[in-house]
Coordinates of C-alpha atoms in Angstrom, one line a residue:
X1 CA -11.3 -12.3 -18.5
X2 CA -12.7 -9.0 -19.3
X3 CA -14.4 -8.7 -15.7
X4 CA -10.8 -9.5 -13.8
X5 CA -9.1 -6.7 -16.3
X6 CA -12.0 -4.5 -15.3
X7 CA -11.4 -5.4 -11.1
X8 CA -8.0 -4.8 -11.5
X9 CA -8.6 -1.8 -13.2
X10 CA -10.8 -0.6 -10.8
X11 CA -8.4 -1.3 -7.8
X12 CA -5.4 0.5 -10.2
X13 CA -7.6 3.3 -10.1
X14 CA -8.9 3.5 -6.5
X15 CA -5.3 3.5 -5.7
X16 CA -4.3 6.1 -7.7
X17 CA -6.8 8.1 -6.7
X18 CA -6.1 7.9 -2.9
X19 CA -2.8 8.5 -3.7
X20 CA -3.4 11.9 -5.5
X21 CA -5.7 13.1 -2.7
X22 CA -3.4 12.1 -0.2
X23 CA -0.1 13.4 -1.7
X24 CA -1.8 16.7 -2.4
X25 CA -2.6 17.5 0.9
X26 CA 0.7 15.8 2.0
X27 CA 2.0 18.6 0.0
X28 CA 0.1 21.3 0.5
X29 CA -0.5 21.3 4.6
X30 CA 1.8 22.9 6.4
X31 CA 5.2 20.8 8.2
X32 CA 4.0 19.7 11.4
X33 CA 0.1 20.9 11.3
X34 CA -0.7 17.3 11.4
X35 CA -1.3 16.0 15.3
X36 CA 1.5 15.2 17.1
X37 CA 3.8 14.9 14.1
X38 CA 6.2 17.1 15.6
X39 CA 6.8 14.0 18.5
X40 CA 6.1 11.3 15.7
X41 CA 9.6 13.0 14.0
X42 CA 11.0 13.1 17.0
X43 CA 10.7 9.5 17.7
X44 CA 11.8 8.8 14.1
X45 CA 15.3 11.2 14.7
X46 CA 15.9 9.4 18.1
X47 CA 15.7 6.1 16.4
X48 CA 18.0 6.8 12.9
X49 CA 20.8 9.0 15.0
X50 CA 20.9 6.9 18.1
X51 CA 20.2 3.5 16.6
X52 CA 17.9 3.4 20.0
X53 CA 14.3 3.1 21.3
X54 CA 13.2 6.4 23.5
X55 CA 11.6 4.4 26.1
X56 CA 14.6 2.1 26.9
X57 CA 17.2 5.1 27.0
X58 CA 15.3 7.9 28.3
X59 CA 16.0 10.1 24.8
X60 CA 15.7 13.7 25.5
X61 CA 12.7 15.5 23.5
X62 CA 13.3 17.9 21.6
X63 CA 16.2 17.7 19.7
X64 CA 18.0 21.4 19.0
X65 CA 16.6 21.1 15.4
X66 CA 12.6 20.7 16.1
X67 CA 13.1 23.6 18.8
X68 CA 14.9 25.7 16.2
X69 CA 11.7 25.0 13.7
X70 CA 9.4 25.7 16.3
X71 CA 11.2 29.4 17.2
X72 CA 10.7 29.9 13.4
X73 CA 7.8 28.4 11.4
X74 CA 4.4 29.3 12.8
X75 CA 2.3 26.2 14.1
X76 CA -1.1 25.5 14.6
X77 CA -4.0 26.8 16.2
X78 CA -4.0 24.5 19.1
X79 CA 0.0 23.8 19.6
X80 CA 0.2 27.9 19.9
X81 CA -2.4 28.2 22.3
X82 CA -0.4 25.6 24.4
X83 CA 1.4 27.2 27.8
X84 CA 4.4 25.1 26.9
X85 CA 5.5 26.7 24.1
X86 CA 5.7 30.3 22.6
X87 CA 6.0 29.7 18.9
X88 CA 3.6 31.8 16.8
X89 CA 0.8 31.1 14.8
X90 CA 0.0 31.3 11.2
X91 CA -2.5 35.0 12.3
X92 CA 1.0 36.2 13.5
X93 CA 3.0 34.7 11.1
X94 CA 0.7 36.7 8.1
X95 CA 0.2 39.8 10.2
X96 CA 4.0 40.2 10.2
X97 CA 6.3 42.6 7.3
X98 CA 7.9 40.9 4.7
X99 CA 11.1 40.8 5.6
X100 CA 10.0 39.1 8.8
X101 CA 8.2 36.7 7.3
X102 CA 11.4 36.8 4.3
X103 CA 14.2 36.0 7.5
X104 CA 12.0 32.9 9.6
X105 CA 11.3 31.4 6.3
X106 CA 15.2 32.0 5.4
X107 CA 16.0 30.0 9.1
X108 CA 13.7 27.4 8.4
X109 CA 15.0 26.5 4.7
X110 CA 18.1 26.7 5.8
X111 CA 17.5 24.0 8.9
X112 CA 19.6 21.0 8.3
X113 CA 19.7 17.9 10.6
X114 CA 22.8 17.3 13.2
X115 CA 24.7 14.4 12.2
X116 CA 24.4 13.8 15.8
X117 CA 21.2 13.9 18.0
X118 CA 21.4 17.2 20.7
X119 CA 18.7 17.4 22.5
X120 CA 17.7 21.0 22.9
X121 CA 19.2 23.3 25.4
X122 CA 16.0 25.0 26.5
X123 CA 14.4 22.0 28.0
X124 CA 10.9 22.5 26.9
X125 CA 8.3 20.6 28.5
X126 CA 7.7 18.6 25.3
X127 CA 4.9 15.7 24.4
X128 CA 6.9 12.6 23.1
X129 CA 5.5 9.5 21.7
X130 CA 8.1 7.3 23.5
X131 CA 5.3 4.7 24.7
X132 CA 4.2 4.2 21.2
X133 CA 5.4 0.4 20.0
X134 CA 8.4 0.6 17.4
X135 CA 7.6 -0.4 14.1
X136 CA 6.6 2.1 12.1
X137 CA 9.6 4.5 13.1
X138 CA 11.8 1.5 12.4
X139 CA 10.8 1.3 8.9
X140 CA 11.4 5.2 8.4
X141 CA 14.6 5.8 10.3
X142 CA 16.1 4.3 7.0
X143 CA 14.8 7.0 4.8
X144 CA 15.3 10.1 7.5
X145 CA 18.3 8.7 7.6
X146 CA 18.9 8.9 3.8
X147 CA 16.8 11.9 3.3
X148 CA 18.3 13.9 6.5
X149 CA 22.1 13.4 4.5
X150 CA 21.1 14.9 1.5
X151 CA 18.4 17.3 2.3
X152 CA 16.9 19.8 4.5
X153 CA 14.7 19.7 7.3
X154 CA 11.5 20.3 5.3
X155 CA 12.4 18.1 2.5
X156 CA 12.8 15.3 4.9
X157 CA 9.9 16.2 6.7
X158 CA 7.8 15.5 3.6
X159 CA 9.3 13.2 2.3
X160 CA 8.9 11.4 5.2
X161 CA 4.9 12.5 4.9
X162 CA 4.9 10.8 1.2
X163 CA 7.1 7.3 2.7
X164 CA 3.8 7.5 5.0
X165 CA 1.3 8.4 2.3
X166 CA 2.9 5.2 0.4
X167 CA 2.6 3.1 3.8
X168 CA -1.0 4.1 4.2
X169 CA -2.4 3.7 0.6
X170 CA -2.2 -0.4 0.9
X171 CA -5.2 -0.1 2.8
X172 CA -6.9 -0.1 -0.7
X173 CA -6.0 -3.3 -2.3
X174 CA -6.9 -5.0 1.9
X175 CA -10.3 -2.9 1.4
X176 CA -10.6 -4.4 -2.4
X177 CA -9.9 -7.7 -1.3
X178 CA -12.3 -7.5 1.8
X179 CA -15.3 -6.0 -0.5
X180 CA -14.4 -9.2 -2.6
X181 CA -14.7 -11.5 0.1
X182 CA -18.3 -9.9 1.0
X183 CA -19.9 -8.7 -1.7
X184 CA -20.7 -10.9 -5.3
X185 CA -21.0 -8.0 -7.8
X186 CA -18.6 -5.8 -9.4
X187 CA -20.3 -2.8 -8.9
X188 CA -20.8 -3.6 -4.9
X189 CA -16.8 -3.6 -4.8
X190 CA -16.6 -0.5 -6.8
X191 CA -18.4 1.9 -5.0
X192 CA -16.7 0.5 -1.3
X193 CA -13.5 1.1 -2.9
X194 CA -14.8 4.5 -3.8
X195 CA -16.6 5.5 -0.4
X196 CA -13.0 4.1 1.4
X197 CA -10.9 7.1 -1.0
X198 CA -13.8 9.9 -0.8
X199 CA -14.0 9.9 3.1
X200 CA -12.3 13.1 4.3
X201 CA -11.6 11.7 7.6
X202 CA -8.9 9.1 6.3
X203 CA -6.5 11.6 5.1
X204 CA -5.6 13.3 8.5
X205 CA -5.0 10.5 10.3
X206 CA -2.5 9.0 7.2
X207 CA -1.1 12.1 5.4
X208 CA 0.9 12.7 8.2
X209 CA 3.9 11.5 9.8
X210 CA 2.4 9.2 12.1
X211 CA 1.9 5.2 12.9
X212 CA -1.7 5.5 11.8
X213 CA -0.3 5.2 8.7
X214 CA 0.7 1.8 9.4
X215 CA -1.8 0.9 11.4
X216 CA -4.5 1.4 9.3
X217 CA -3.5 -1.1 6.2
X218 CA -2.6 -3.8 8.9
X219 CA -6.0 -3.4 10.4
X220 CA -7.4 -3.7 7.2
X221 CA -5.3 -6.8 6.3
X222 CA -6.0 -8.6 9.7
X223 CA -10.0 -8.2 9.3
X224 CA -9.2 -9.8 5.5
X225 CA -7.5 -12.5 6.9
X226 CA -9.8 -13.5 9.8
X227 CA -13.3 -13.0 7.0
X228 CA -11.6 -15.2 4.1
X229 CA -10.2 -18.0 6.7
X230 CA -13.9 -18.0 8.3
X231 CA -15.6 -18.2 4.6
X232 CA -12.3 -20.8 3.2
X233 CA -10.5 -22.3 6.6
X234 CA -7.0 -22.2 4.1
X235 CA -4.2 -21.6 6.6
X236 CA -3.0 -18.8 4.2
X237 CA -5.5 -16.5 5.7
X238 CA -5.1 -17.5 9.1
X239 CA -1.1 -16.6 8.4
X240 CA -2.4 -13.2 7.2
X241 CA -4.8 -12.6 10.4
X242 CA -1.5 -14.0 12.5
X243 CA 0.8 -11.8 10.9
X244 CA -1.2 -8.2 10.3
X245 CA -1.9 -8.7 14.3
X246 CA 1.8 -9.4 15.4
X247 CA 3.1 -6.3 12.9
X248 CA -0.1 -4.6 14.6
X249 CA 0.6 -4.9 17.9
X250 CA 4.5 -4.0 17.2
X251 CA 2.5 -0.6 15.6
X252 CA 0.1 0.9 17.7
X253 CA -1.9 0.0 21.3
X254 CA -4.7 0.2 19.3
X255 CA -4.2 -3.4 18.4
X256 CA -5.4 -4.7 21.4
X257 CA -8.8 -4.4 21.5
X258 CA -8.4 -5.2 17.4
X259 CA -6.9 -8.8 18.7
X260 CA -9.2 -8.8 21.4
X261 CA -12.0 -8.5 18.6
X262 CA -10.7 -11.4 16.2
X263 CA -10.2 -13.9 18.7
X264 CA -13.9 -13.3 19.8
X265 CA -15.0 -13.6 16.5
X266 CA -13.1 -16.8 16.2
X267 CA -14.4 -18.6 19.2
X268 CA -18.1 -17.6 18.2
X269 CA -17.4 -19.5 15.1
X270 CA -16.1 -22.3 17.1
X271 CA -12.5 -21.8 15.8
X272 CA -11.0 -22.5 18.8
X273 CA -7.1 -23.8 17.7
X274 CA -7.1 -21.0 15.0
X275 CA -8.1 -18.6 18.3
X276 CA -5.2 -20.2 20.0
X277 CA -2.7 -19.7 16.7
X278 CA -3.4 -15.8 16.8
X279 CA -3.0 -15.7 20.1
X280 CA 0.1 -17.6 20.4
X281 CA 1.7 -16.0 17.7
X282 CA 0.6 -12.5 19.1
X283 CA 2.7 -12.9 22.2
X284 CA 5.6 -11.9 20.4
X285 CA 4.2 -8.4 20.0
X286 CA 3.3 -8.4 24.0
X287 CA 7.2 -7.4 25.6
X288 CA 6.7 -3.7 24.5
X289 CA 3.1 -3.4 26.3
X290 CA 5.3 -5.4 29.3
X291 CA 8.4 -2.8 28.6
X292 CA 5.7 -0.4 29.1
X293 CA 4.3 -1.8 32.6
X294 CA 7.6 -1.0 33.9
X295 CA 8.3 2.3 32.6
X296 CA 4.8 4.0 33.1
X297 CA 2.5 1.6 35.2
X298 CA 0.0 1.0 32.5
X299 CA -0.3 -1.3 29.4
X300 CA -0.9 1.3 26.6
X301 CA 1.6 3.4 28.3
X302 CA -0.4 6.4 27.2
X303 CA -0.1 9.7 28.9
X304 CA -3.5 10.2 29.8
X305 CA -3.3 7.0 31.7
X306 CA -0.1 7.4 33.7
X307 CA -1.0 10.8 34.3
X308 CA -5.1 10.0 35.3
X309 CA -3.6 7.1 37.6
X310 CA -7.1 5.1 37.2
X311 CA -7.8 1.7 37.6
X312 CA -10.8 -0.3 35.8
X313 CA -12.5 0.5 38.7
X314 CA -12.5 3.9 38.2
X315 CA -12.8 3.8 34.4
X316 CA -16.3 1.9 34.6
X317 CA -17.0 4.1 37.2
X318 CA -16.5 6.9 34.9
X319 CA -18.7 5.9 32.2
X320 CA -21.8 7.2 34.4
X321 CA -20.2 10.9 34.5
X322 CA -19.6 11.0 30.7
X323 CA -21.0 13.8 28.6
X324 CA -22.5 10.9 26.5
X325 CA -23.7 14.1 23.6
X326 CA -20.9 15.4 23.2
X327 CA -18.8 12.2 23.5
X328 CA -20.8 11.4 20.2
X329 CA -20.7 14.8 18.8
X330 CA -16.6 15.3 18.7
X331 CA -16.2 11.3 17.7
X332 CA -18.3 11.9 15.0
X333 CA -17.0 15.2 13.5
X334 CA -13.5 14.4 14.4
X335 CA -14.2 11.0 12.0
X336 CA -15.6 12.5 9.4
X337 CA -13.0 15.5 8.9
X338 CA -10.9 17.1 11.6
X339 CA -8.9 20.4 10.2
X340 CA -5.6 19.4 11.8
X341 CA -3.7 21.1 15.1
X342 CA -5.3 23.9 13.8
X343 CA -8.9 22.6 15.0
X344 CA -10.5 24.2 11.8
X345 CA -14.5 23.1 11.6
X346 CA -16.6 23.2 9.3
X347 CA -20.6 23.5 9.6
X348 CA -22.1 20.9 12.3
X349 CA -25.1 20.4 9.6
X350 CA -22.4 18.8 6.8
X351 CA -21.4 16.1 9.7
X352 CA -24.8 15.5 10.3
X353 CA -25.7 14.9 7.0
X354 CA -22.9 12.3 6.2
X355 CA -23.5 10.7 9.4
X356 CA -27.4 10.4 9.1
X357 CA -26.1 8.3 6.0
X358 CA -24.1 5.9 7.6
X359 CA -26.6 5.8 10.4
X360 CA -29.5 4.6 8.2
X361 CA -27.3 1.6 6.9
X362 CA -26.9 0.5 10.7
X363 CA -30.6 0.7 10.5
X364 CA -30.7 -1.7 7.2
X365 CA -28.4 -4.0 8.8
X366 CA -31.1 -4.4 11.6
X367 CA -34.2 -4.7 9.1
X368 CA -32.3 -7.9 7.8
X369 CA -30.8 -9.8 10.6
X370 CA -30.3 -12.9 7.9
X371 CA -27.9 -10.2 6.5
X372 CA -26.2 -9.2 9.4
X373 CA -24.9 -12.6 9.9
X374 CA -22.6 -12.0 6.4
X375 CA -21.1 -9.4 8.4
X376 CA -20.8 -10.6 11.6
X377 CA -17.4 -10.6 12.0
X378 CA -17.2 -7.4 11.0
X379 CA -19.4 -6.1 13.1
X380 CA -18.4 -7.8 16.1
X381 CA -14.5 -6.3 15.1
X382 CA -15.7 -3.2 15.4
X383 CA -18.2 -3.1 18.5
X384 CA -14.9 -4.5 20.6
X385 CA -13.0 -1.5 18.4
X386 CA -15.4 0.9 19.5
X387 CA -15.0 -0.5 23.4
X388 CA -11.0 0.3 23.3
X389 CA -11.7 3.8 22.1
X390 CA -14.4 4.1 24.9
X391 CA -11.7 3.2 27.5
X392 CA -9.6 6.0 26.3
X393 CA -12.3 8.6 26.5
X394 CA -12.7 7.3 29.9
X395 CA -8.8 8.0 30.6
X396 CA -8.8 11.3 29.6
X397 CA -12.1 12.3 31.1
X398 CA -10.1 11.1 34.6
X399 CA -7.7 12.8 33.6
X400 CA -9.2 16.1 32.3
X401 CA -12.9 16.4 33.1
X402 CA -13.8 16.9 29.5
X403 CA -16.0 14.4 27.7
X404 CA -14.9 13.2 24.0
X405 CA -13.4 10.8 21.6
X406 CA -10.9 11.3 19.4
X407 CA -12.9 10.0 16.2
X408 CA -9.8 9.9 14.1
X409 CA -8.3 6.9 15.5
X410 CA -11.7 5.0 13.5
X411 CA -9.6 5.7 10.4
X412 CA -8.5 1.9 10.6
X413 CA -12.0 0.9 10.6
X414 CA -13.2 3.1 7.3
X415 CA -13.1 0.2 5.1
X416 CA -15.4 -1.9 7.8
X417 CA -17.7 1.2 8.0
X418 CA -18.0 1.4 3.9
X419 CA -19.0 -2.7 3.8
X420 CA -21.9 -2.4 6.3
X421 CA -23.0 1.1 5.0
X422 CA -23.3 -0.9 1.9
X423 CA -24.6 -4.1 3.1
X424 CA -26.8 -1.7 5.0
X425 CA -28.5 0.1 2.2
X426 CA -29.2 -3.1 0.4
X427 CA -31.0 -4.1 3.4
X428 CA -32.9 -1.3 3.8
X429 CA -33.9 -0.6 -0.1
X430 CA -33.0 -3.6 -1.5
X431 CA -32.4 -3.5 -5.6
X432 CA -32.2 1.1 -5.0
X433 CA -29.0 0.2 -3.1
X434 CA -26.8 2.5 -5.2
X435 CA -28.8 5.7 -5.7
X436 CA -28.4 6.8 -1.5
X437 CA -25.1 5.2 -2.1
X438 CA -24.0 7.5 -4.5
X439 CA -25.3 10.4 -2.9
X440 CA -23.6 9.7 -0.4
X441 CA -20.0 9.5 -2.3
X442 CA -21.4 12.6 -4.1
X443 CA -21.2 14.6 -0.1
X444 CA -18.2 12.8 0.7
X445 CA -16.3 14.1 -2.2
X446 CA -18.3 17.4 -1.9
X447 CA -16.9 17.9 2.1
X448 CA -13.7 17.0 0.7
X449 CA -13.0 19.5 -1.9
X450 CA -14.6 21.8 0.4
X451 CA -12.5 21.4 3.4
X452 CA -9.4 21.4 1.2
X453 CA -9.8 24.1 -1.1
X454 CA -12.2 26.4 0.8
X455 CA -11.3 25.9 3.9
X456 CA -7.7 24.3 4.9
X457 CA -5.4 26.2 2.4
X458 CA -6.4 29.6 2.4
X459 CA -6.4 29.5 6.2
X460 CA -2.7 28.1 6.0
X461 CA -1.9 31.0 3.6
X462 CA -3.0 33.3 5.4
X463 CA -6.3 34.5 3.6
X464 CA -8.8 33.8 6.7
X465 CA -8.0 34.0 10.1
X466 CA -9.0 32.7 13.8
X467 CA -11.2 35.2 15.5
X468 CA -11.0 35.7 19.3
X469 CA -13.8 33.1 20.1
X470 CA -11.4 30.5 18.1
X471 CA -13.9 30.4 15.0
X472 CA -12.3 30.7 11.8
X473 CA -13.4 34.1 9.7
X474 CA -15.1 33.4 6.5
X475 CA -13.4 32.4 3.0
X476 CA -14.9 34.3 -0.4
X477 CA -13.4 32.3 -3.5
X478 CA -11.6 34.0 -6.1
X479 CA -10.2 32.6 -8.6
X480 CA -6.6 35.0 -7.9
X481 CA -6.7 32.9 -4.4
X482 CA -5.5 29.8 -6.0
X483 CA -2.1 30.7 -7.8
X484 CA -1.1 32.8 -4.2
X485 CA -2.4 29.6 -2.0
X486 CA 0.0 27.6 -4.1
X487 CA 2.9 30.0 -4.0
X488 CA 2.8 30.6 -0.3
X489 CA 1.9 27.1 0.8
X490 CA 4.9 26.0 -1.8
X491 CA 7.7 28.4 -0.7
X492 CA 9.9 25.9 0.8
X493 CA 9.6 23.6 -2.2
X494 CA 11.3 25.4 -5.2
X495 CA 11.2 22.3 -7.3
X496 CA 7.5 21.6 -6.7
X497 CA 5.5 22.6 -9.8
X498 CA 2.7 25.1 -8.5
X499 CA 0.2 23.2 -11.2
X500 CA 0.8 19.7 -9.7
X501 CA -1.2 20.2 -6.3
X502 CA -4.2 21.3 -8.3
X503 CA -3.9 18.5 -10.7
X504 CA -4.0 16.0 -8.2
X505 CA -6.6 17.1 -6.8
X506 CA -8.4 17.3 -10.4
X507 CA -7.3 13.4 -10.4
X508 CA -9.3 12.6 -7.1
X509 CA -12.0 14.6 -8.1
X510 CA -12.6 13.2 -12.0
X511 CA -12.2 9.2 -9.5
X512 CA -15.2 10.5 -7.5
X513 CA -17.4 12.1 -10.0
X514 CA -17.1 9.0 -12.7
X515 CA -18.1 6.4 -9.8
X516 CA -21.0 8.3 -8.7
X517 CA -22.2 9.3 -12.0
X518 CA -22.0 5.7 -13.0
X519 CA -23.8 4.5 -10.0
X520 CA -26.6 7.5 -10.9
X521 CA -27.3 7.1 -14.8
X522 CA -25.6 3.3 -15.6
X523 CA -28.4 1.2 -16.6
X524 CA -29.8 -1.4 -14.5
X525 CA -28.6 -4.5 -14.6
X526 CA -28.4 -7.6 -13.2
X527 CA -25.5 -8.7 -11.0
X528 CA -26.1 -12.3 -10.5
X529 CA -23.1 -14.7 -10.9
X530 CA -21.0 -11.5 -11.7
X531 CA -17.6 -12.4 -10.8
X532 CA -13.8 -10.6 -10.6

């Protein structure tokens, strides 16, 4: 009894953590500095004013109210640098007088949402996320809807940021349930819960308005459902698989390499009827990637695909012409943290470091190929995974010429890559599994408070800068810097507490630094026939 009280704990406190590290940079980046969640809102508007899809009515982006935002509140690095637009950025926006900065902010509070959609009146060549399947701005047209009555245009923004923080953070109890279904010990489920919150390279791709944030716990629950049918063969788990993929596939185009990945696994296990079942039940999400055929010419419906006009022929062809270094080096520090639209780096050594980690449990997996069979379907999920994304680097290298992968869209698969890291280690140093585990939560929470606090906010408030070569200047701490980064970073959110971002971030921190000190100094012991 005591050890389930202490799994549940564990999980209670996993969550909470992930919610306090999300929620604080929720909070505390910029509205609209995440990628495209300028077109995500957009999408989101379209749907709660018009009761509509985009992509079936031809919806007008962008409506008068993002325009107005984007005339007044700066943006980042990347969107500013864009031809199509000329709002400023946040250099610009801190360079100007007070009272200029005193009148945009003024506009921007003061930016309420039409009753009615209005498309903008300056017809801005503007990206949309029409093609994107319609689930996830279904479930939050509700609350723009709600939130858009009472409140204005910033509040709704975040709180449609938190209703996707909230969305996002039941990826923990699929990751809990998935480390249960692999792992024996308590400790083993620990420390991937812990691995899953400290990775810096989830939050960007779920503290945003976005349908990552749904995508990623419905990833999470489909790989749960097809491991526990595989290790039980109860039907509840096949329902689960079934269920996560059709809600998937509704989600994000992403989903088709993941069902693409599960039915292999299935058939390799001889499964063939539960193979069928998935599939079967999966043609239901299938009429938007046909709606999509019809509108653009291609399946995904993505823009670099219309636009690139290739064929498979040309996609293989392209994988010769790849820049296959730095295909590897963007996916890899765009995984591990990206700094938003505003493209802020940090050092290429930290990504090394944290990616030397992961790379030396691949290696373990390999010393014990007994062992890799316990993760099989795991690993197979993720090669296929890794074969979608492939495609799309091959789209926009027709497209564009440029060689890379956007390594943020691995964010579904962290909890996968936390299993086999761990699995990993034990194969490689057997019984010392949890001291290079817990050096490497120690750099993972290290890169995170780094990028956050030294990093992220004072460039967003205005205390660094980019230079001309699009480097960002360098940040020297002072402890005055953190009261102004809360006031200026707050200003639109009077009832905001300036204390509470820096206690949840004190929350995420204390998580991290009690799971790795346990993993350091607990005392050995055994974990044989430890159950949850």
């Amino acid at each position: 009894m005591n050890k389930i009280l202490s799994g549940r704990r564990s999980l209670l406190l996993a969550w909470g953590a992930f919610l306090s590290g999300a929620t604080f940079l929720a909070i505390m980046t910029p509205v609209g500095e995440g990628f495209d969640e300028l077109p995500h809102l957009g999408y989101i508007q379209y749907v709660g004013q018009l009761n509509s899809l985009p992509l079936l009515t031809h919806g007008k982006y962008p409506s008068q109210e993002l325009e107005s935002f984007l005339i007044n509140h700066p943006v980042g690095w990347s969107v500013h640098r864009d031809p199509r637009f000329t709002a400023k950025s946040y250099e610009q926006y801190w360079a100007s007088t007070p009272p200029s900065r005193a009148v945009a902010d003024m506009a921007v509070k003061n930016l309420h949402f039409n009753g009615n959609y209005v498309a903008s009146a300056a017809h801005l060549t503007y990206p949309d996320e029409s093609h994107q399947p319609p689930l996830y701005y279904l479930l939050a047209a509700p609350v723009f809807a709600i939130a858009s009555r009472y409140s204005s245009f910033v509040q709704t923004f975040e709180v449609l940021r938190l209703w996707s923080v909230l969305i996002a953070s039941f990826i923990i109890p699929a990751a809990f349930v998935l480390a249960k279904s692999v792992f024996k010990s308590h400790a083993e489920r620990e420390i991937t819960l812990a691995l899953i919150v400290l990775f810096p390279g989830l939050y960007p791709a779920i503290a945003r308005i976005s349908n990552d944030a749904l995508a990623a716990p419905l990833a999470c629950w489909a790989l749960v459902g097809v491991v526990r049918f595989l290790k039980t063969e109860q039907s509840l788990y096949l329902y689960i698989l079934a269920l996560s993929m059709l809600g998937g596939l509704w989600t994000k185009s992403f989903f088709v390499p993941i069902l693409l990945g599960v039915v292999l696994v299935l058939l390799a296990y001889g499964k063939i009827r539960p193979a069928c079942t998935v599939l079967l039940v999966s043609i239901a999400g299938f009429p938007w990637y046909v709606l999509n055929i019809l509108h653009s010419g291609s399946l995904t419906g993505l823009p670099e695909a219309v636009l690139a006009k290739s064929s498979i022929i040309s996609s293989v062809a392209a994988l010769a012409e790849l820049d296959w270094d730095n295909v590897w080096r963007v996916a890899r520090s765009s995984h591990i943290w990206i700094g938003n639209s505003s493209l802020l780096l940090v050092r290429t050594w930290m990504y090394q470091l944290i990616a030397a980690f992961f790379l030396l449990g691949i290696l373990g997996l390999f010393c014990r190929p007994r062992m890799m069979l316990r993760f099989l379907p795991l690993i197979v999920s993720y090669i296929v995974f890794c074969a979608g994304l492939l495609y799309y680097t091959t789209q926009v290298f027709q497209l564009t010429g440029s060689s890379y992968a956007n390594g943020w869209y691995l964010a579904s698969f962290i909890p996968v890559e936390a299993v086999l890291f761990i699995g990993g280690m034990q194969g490689l140093v057997g019984k010392h599994w949890k001291w290079p585990t817990a050096t490497c939560a120690l750099f993972l929470l290290a890169l995170f408070i780094y990028t956050a606090a030294f990093v992220e906010l004072p460039y967003y408030s205005g205390l660094t800068a980019h230079t001309v070569s699009g480097s960002v200047t360098a940040y020297h701490p002072s402890v005055g810097d953190f009261p102004i980064m809360s006031t200026r970073l707050l200003r639109f959110y009077p009832n905001v507490p300036e204390f509470l971002p820096w206690l949840l971030l004190s929350f995420f921190a204390a998580f991290g630094i009690w799971n790795i000190f346990r993993l350091f100094w607990e005392r050995r012991q055994s974990d044989a026939g430890e159950t949850v």
